[in-house]
Coordinates of C-alpha atoms in Angstrom, one line a residue:
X613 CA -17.1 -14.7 -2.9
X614 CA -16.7 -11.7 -0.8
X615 CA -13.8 -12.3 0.6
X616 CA -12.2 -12.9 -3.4
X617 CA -13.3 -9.9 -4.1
X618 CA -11.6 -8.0 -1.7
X619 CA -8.9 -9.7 -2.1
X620 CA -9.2 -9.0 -5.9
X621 CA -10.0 -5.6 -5.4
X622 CA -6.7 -5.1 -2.7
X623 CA -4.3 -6.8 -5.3
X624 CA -5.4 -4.2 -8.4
X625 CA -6.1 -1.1 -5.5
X626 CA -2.3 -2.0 -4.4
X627 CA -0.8 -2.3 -7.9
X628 CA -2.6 0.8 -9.1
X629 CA -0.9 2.2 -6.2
X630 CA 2.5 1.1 -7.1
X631 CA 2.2 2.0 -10.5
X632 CA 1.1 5.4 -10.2
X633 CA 4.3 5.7 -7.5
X634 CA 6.9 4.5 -9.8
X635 CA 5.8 6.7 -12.3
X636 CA 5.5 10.0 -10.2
X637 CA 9.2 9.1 -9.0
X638 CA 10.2 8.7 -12.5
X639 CA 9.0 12.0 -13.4
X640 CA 9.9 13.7 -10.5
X641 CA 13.8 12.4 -11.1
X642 CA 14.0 13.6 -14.3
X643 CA 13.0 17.2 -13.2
X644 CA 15.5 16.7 -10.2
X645 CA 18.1 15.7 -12.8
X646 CA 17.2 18.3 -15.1
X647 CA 20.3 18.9 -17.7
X648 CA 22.1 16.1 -16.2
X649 CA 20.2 13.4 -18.4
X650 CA 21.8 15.4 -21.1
X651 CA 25.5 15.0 -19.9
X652 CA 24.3 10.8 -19.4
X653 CA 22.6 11.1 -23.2
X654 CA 26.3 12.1 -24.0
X655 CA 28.0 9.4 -23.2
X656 CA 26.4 8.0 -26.1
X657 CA 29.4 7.0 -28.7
X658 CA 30.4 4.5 -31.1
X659 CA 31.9 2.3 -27.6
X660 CA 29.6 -0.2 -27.3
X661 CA 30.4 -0.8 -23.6
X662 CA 29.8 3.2 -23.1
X663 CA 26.4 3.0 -25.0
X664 CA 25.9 -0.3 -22.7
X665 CA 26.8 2.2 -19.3
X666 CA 24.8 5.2 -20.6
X667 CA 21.7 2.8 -20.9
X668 CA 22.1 1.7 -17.5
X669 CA 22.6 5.1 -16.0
X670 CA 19.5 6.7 -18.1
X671 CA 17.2 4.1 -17.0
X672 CA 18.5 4.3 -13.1
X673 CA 17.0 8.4 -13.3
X674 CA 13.9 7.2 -15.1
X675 CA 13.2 3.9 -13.2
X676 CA 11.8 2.6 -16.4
X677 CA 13.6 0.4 -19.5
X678 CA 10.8 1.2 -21.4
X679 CA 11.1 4.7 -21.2
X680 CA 14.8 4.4 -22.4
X681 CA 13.6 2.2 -25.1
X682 CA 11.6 4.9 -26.7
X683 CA 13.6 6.7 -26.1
X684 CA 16.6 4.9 -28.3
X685 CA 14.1 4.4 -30.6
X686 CA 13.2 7.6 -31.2
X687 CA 16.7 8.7 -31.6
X688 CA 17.4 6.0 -34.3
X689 CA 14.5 7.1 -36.2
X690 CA 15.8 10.9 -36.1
X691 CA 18.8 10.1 -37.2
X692 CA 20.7 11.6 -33.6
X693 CA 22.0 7.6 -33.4
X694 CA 23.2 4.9 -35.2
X695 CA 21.6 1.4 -35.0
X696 CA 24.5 -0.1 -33.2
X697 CA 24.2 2.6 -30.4
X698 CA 20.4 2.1 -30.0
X699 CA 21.3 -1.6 -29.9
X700 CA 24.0 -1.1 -26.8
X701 CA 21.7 1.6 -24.9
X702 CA 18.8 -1.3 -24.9
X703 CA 21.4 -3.6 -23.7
X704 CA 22.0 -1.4 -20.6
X705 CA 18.7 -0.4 -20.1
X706 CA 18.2 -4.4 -19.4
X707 CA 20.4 -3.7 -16.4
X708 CA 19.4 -0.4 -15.0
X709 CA 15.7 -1.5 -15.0
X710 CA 16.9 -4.5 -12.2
X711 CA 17.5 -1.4 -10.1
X712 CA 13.4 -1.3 -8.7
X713 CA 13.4 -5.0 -8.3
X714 CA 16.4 -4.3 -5.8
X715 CA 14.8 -1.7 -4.0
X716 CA 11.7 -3.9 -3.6
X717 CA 13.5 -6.2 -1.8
X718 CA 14.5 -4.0 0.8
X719 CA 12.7 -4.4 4.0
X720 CA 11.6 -0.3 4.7
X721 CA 7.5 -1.6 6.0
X722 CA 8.1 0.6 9.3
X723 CA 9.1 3.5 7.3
X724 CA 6.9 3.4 5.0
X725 CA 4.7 5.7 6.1
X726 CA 7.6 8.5 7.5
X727 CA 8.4 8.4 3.8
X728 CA 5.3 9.1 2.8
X729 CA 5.2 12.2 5.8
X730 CA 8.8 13.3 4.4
X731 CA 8.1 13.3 1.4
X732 CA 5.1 15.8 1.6
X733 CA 6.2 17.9 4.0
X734 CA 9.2 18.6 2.1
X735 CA 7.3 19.3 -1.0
X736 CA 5.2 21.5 0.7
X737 CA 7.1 23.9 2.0
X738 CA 9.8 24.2 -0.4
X739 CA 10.3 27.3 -1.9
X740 CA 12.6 26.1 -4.9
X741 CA 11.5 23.9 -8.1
X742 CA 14.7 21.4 -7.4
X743 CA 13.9 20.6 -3.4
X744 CA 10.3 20.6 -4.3
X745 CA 11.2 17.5 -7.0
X746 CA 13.5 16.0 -4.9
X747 CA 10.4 16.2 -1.7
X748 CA 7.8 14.7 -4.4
X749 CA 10.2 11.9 -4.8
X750 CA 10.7 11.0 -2.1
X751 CA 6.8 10.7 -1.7
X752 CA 6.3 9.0 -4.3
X753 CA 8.9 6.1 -3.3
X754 CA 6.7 5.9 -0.1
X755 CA 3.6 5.5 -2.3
X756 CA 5.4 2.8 -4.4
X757 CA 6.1 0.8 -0.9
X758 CA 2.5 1.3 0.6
X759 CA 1.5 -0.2 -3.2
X760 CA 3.8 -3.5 -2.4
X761 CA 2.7 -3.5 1.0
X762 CA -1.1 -3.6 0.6
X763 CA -0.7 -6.3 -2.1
X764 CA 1.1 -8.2 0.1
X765 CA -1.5 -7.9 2.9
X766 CA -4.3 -9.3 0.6
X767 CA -2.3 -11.9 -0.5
X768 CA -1.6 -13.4 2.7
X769 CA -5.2 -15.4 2.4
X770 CA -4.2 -16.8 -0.9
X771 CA -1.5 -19.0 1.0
X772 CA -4.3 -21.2 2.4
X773 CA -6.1 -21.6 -0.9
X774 CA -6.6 -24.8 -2.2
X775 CA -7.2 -23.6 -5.9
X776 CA -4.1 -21.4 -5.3
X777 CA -2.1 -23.7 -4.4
X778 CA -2.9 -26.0 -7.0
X779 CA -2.6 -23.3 -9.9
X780 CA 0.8 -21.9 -8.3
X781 CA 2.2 -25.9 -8.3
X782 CA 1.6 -26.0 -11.6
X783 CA 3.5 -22.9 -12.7
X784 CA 6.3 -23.9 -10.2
X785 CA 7.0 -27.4 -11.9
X786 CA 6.0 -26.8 -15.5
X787 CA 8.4 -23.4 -16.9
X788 CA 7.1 -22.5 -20.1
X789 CA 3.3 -22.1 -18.4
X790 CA 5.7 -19.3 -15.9
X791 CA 7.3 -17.9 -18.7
X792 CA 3.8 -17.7 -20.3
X793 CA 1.8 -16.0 -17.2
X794 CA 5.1 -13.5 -16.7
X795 CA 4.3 -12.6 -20.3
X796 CA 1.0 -12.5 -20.3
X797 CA 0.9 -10.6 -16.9
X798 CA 3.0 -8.0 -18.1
X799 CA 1.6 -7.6 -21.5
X800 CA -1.7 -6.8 -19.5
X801 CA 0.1 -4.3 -16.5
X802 CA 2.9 -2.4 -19.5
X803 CA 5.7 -2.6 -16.9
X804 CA 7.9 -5.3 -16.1
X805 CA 8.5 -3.3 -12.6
X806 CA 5.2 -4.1 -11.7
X807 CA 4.8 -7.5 -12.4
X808 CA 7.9 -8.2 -10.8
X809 CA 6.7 -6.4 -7.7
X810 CA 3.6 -8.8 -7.8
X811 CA 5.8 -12.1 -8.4
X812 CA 8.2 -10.8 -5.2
X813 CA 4.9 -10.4 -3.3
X814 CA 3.6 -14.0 -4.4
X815 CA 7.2 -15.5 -3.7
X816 CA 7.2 -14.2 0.0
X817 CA 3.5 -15.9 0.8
X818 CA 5.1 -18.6 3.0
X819 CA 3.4 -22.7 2.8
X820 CA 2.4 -25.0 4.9
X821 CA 5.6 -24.8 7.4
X822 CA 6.0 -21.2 7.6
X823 CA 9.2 -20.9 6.1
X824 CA 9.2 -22.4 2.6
X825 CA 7.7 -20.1 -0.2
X826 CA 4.7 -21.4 -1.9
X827 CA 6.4 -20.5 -5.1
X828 CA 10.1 -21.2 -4.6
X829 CA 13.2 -19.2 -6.4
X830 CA 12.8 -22.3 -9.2
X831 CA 9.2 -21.4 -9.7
X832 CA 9.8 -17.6 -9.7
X833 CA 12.4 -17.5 -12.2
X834 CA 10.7 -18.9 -15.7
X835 CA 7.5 -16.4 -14.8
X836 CA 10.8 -13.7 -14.3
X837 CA 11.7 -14.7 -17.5
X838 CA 8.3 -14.5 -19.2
X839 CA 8.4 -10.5 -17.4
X840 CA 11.4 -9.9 -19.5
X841 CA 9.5 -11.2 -22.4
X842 CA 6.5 -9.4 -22.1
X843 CA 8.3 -5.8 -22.0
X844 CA 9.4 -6.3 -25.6
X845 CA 5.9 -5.3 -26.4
X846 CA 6.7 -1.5 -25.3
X847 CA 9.8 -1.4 -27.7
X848 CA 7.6 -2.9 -30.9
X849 CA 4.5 -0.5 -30.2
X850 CA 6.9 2.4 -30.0
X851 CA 8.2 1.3 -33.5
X852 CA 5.5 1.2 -35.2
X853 CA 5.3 4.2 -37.7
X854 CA 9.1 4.4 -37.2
X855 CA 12.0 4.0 -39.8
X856 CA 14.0 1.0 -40.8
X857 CA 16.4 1.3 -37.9
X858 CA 13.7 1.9 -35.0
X859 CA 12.5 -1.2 -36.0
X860 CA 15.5 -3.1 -35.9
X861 CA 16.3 -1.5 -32.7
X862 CA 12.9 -2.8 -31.2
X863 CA 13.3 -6.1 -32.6
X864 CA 17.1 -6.3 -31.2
X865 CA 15.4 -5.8 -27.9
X866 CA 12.9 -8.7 -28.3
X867 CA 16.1 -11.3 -29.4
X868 CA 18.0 -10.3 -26.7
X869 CA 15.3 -10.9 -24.3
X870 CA 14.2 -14.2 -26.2
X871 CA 17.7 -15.5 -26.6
X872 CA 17.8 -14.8 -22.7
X873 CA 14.9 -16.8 -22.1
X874 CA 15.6 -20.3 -24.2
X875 CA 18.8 -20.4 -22.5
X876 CA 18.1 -19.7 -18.8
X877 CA 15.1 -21.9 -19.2
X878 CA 17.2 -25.1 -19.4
X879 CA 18.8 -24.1 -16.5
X880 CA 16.7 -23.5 -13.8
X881 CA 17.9 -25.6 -11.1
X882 CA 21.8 -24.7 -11.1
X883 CA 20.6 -21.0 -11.8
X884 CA 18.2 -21.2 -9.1
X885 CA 21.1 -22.6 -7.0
X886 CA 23.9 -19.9 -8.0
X887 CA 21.3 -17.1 -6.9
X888 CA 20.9 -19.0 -3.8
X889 CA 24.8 -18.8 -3.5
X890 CA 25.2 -15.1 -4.0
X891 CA 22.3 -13.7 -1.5
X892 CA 21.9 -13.4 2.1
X893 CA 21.3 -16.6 3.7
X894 CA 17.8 -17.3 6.0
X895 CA 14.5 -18.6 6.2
X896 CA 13.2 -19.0 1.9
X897 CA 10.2 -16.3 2.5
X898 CA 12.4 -13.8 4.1
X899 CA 15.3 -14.1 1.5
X900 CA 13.1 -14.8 -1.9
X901 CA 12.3 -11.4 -2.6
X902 CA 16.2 -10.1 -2.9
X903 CA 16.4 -13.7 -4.3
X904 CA 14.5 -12.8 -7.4
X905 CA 15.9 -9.4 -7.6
X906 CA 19.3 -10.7 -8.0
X907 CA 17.9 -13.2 -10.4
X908 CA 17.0 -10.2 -12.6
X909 CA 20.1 -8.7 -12.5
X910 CA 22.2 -11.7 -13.0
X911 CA 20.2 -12.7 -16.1
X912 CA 20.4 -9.6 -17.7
X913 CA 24.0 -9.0 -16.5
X914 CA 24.9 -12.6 -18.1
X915 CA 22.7 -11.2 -21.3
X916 CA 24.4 -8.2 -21.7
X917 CA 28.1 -9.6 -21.3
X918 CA 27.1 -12.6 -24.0
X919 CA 25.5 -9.6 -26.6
X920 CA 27.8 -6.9 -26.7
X921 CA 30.9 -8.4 -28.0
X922 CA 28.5 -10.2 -30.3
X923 CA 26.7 -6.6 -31.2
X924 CA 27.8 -6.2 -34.9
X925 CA 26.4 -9.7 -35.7
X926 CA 23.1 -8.5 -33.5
X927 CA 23.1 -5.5 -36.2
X928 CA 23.5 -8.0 -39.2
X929 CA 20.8 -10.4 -38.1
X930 CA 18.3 -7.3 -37.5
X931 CA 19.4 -5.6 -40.7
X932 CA 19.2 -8.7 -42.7
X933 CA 15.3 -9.7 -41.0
X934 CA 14.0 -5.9 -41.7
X935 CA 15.9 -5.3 -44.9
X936 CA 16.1 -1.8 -46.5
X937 CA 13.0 -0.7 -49.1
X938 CA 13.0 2.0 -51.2
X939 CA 11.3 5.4 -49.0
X940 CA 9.3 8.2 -50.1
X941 CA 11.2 11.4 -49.7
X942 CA 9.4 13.3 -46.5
X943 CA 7.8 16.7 -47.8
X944 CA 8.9 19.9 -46.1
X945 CA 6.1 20.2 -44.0
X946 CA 6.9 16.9 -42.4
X947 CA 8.9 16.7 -39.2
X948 CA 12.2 14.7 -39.4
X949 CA 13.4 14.5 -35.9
X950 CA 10.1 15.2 -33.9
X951 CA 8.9 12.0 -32.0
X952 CA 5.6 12.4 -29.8
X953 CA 6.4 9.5 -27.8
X954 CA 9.1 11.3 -26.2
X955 CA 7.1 14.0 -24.6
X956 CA 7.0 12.9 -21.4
X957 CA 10.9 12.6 -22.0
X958 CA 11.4 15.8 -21.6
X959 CA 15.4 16.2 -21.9
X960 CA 15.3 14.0 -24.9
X961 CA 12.1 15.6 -26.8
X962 CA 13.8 19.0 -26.4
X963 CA 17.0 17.4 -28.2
X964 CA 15.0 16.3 -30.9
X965 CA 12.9 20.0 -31.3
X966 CA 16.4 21.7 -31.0
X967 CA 17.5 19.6 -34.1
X968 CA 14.3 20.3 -36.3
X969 CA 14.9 23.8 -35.6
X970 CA 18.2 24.0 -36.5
X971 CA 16.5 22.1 -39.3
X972 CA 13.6 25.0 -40.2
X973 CA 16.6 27.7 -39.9
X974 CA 18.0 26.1 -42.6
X975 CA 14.9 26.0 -44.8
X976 CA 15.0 29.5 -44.7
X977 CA 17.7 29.8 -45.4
X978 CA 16.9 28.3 -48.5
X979 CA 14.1 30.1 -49.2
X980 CA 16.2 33.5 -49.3
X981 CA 18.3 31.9 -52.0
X982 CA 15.1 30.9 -53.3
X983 CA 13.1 34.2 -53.5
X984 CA 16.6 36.0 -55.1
X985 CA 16.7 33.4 -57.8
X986 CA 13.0 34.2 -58.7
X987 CA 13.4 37.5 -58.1
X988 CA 16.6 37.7 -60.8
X989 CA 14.7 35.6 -63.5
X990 CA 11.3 36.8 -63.2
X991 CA 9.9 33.2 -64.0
X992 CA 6.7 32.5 -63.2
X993 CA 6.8 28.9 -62.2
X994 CA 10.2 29.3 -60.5
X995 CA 8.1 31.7 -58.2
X996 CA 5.4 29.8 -57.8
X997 CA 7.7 27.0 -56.7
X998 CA 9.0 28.9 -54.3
X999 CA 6.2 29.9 -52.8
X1000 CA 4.5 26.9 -52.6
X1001 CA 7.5 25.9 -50.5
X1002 CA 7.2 28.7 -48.3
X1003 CA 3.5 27.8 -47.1
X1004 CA 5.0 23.9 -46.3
X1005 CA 8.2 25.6 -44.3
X1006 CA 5.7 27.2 -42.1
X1007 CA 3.6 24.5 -41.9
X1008 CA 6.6 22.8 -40.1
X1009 CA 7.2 25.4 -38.1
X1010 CA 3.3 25.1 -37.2
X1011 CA 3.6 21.3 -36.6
X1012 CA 6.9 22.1 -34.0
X1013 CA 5.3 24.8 -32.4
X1014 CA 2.5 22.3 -31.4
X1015 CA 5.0 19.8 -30.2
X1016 CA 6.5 22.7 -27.8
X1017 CA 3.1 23.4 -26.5
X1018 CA 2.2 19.3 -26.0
X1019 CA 5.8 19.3 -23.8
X1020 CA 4.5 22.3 -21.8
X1021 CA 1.2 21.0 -21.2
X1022 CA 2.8 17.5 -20.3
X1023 CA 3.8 19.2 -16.9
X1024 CA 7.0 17.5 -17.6
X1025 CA 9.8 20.3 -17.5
X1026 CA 11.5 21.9 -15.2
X1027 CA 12.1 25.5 -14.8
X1028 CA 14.9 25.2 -17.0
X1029 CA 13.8 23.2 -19.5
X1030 CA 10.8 25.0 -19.7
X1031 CA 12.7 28.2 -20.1
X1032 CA 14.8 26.6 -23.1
X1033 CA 11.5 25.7 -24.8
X1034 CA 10.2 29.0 -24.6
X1035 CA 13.1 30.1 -26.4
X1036 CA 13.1 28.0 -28.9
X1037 CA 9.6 29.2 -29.5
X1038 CA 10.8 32.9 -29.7
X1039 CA 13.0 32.3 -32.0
X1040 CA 10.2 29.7 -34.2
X1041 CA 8.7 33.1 -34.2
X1042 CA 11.3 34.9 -36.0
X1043 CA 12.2 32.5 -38.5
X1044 CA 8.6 32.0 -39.2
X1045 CA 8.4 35.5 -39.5
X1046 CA 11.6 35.6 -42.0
X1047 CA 9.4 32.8 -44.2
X1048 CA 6.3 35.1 -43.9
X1049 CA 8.1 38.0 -45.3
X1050 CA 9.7 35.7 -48.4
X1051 CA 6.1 34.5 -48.9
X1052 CA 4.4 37.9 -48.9
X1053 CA 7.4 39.0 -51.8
X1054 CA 6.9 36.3 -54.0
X1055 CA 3.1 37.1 -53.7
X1056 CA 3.8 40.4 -54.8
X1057 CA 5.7 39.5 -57.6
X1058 CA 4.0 36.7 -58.9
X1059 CA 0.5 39.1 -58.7
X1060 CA 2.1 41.6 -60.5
X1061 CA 3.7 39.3 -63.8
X1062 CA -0.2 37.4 -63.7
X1063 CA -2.0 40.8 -64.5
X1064 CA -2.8 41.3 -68.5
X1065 CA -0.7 44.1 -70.1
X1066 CA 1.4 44.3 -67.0
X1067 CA 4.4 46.8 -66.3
X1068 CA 7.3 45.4 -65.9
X1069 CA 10.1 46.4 -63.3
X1070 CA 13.0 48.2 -65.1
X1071 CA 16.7 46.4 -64.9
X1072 CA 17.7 49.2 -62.3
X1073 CA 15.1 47.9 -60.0
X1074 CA 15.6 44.5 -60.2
X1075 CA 19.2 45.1 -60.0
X1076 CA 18.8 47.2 -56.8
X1077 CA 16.2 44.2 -55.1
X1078 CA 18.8 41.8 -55.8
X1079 CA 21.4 43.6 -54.0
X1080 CA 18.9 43.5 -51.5
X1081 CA 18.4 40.2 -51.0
X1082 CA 22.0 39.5 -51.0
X1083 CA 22.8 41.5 -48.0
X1084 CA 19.8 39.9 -46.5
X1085 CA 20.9 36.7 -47.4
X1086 CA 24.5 37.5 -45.5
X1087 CA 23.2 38.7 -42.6
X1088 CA 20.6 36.1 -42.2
X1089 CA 23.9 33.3 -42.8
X1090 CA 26.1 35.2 -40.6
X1091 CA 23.2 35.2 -37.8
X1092 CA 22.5 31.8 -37.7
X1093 CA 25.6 30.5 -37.7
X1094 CA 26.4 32.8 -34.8
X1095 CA 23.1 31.6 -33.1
X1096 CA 24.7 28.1 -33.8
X1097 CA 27.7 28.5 -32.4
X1098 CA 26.9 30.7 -30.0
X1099 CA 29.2 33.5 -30.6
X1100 CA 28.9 37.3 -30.5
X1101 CA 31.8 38.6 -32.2
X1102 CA 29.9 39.5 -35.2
X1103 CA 26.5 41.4 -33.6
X1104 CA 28.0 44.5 -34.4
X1105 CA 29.1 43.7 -38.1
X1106 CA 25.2 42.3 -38.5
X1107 CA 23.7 45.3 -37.3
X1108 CA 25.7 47.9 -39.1
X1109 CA 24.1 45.4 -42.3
X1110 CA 20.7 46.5 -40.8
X1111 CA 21.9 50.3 -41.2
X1112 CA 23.5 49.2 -44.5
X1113 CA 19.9 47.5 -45.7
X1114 CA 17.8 50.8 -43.7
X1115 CA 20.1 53.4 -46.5
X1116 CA 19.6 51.0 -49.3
X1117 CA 15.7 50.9 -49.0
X1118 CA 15.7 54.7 -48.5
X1119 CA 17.7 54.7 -51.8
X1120 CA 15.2 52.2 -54.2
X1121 CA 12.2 54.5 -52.6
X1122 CA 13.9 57.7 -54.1
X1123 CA 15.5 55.8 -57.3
X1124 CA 11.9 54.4 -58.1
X1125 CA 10.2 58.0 -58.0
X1126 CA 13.0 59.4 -60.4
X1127 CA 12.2 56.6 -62.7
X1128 CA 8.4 56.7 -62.3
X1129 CA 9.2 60.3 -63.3
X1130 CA 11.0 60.0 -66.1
X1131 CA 8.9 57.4 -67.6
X1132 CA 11.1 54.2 -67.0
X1133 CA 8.8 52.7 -64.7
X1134 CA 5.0 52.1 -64.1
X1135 CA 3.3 54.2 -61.8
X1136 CA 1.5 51.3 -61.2
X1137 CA 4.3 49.6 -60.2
X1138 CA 4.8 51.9 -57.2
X1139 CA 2.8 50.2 -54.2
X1140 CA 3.6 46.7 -54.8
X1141 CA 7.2 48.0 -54.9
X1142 CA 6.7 50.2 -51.7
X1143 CA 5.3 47.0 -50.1
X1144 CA 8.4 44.5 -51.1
X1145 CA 10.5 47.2 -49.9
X1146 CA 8.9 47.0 -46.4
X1147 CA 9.0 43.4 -45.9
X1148 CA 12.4 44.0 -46.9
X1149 CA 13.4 46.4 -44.3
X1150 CA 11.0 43.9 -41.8
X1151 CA 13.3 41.0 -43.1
X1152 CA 16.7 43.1 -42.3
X1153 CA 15.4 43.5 -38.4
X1154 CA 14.3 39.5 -38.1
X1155 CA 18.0 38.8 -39.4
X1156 CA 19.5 41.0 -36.6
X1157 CA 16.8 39.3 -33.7
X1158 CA 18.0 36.0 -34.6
X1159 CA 21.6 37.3 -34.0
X1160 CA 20.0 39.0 -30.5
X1161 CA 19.1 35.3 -29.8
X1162 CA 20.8 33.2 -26.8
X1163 CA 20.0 29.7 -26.7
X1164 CA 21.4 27.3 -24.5
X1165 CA 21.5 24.5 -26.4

């Protein structure tokens, strides 16, 4: 009983180890990689086979399919991808994911500790973000060894294990109860990289002789298969809550992985015998691990090469299972683009916060138009219309400012990337601000036309405020399409606006006390008109710190 449990204990102690590893190297590569993932998210075009290499490559820096697979998922469901290129990054995140079981196999168990040492030292004493990343990853791959290492130490005892030997000869010679315990193992673990580590540690326990694996390559590859199955529960869970075409893309990912798994399991043996073919030649427990590495990549190679020219029929099948139902317009408040499960995605997630606030600049944007229409009809529900708008624009901006904050908090970013996020909050800040100042107008207005026997503003002044808002409305245009396209030709012509807007306030403020004085308006009128002049003149100097703005998306 004791000795089970230590054995029980090293197995899970080992595996924790592993896992916690791979994921500290997968984070540490994407801050080495930093703006990089962004040039391999580019490859992303209507070229299936370029979709196919830009999965491959995306899930080599993350060491994780599933990671890519929210991620594709996430895009699809913001609308930054089409279904068909979701469909063909899946398809090559199939193949960069064999990239761990290939490192496995290696034989580093002398080094493992020198990695480890490396690894530390040079995170320790680095002085930059970039050679700290790079030191952390490479301690981290030593963890990920020591984690395959102690599991294979506790295992060892299993080899003379009656009970084990009689549960692993039943796996071995009936394939559907392997493909079951691959799926069931990595529905438990969440990473197909893990239970593949375990299966390569299993595979290398050597029999009775010494030589022969207790498992065998034929035994290995339907619980392999049963892996690939059980990672198709990542790709539905991300789904879930998603649109139409993030769940099509999740359920592309379980057929192709399904499909894979009826065919290769009707051909074990000559499989079995072609991987036997292709890999270095020696004693079966030396040579199973790389044995079942290459396994993984052949079968997803093979998978790959069958799906994509068949990828427009993958789309029809999927579109024609999760067919399209009428949706419920999102409300302005509501994020389009932003996807939670992306956070620890760090290049991606700041794609997706880019685009909602390239999304919130042009809600303002429509709020200016907004607030001048009211303003020029002086109707009561148009303004309450607006403003009720007003409070759900800034709740957005509320809902992407905590998004920013969850990626900072995620200790996720580098330096860079960091940087870029906390401009993107700056300039949040000013369009929020901009929204504010429409909101605090309207209120003025609508105030003043609820009050009994209220004093109306003369046709000069409402002439004069729409004038106003015109010239706001230009500069605000001609700012953020400059902040878009990242041009300062026209700073100069904004600012001399600001000037422009400055004179024309100074103007109304003198115009209004001539009319107060001769009796053509209210002298009631005169501080809710002094205020919407302010927020004016505050709305003329958020306009020109937009156009100050330099983002680097």
């Amino acid at each position: 009983m004791k000795d089970t449990m230590q054995i029980l204990f090293g197995l899970l102690g080992g595996l924790a180890v592993f896992i916690f590893g791979m994921n500290m190297m997968s984070e540490c590569l994407q801050k080495a990689a930093g703006e990089k993932m962004k040039s391999i998210l580019a490859l992303l075009t209507k070229n299936p086979v370029m979709g196919v290499l830009a999965g491959a490559l995306t899930t080599a820096v993350l060491q994780s399919s599933s990671a890519t697979t929210v991620m594709a998922i996430g895009f699809v469901s913001a609308g930054l991808m089409s279904l068909p290129q979701s469909i063909s990054i899946i398809l090559g995140a199939n193949i960069g994911t064999t990239m761990t079981a290939q490192i496995i196999a290696f034989k580093i168990s002398d080094y493992i500790y020198l990695f480890i040492f490396a690894g530390f030292a040079v995170s320790y004493v680095a002085k930059t973000e970039k050679v700290k990343n790079i030191g952390q990853t490479v301690f981290a791959f030593g963890l990920l060894f020591l984690g395959i290492e102690t599991m294979g130490t506790v295992m060892k005892p299993l080899a003379g294990s009656p009970f084990f030997l009689n549960m692993i000869e039943r796996v071995a010679h009936i394939p559907v109860l392997g493909v079951l315990t691959g799926t069931f193992m990595t529905l438990v673990v969440q990473s197909s990289s893990a239970t593949i580590a375990v299966l390569q540690n299993f595979a290398q326990q050597a029999g009775a002789d010494g030589v022969t694996s207790i498992l065998g390559l034929a035994g290995a590859i339907p619980i392999l298969l049963g892996d690939n199955v059980g990672t198709t529960i990542t790709a539905l869970l991300a789904s879930v809550g998603q649109a139409k075409d993030a769940k099509r893309t999740a359920l592309a990912h379980c057929i192709f992985n399904l499909s894979g798994c009826f065919l290769f399991i009707w051909l074990i043996q000559p499989f079995a015998a072609l991987i036997r073919a292709i890999s270095p030649a020696g004693p079966e427990v030396a040579v199973i691990s790389r044995q079942i590495a290459n396994a993984h990549t052949m079968f997803n190679l093979v998978m790959t090469l069958i799906w994509t020219p068949l990828l427009p029929y993958m789309v029809k099948l999927v579109t024609g299972l999760i067919r399209e139902g009428a949706q419920a317009p999102k409300a302005m408040s509501e994020p389009f683009y932003l996807d939670n499960k992306l956070v620890m995605q760090p290049a991606a997630a700041l794609q997706l916060a880019e685009m909602e606030t390239v999304r919130c600049g042009e809600l303002a944007n429509t709020l200016l138009e907004g607030l001048a229409g009211s303003v020029k009809a002086e109707d009561v529900r148009l303004t309450e219309a607006v403003l009720e708008n007003t409070g759900q624009v800034r709740s957005l901006y509320e809902r992407v400012t905590e998004y920013l904050s969850e990626l900072f908090s995620s200790g996720s970013m580098s330096e860079e990337q960091a940087h870029e996020a906390a401009g993107i909050l700056y300039l949040l800040g000013d369009l929020d601000r901009i929204v504010f100042l429409c909101q605090e107008i309207l209120e003025q207005f609508l105030s003043q036309s609820q009050k009994k026997n209220k004093a109306r503003y003369s046709k000069e002044a409402r002439k004069e405020l729409e004038q106003s808002l015109i010239l706001i409305r230009q500069m605000y245009g001609e700012a953020f399409q400059m902040l878009l396209n990242g041009e300062r030709d026209n700073l100069k012509k904004i600012r001399k606006k600001k000037e422009k807007m400055l004179d024309l306030s100074l103007h109304m403020r003198k115009a209004h006390l001539e009319r107060v004085e001769k009796g053509k308006c209210s002298v009631k009128l005169t501080k809710p008109f002094y205020k919407i002049l302010n927020a004016l003149d505050r709305l003329s100097n958020g306009c020109a710190n937009i156009a100050d703005h330099e983002l680097t998306w």
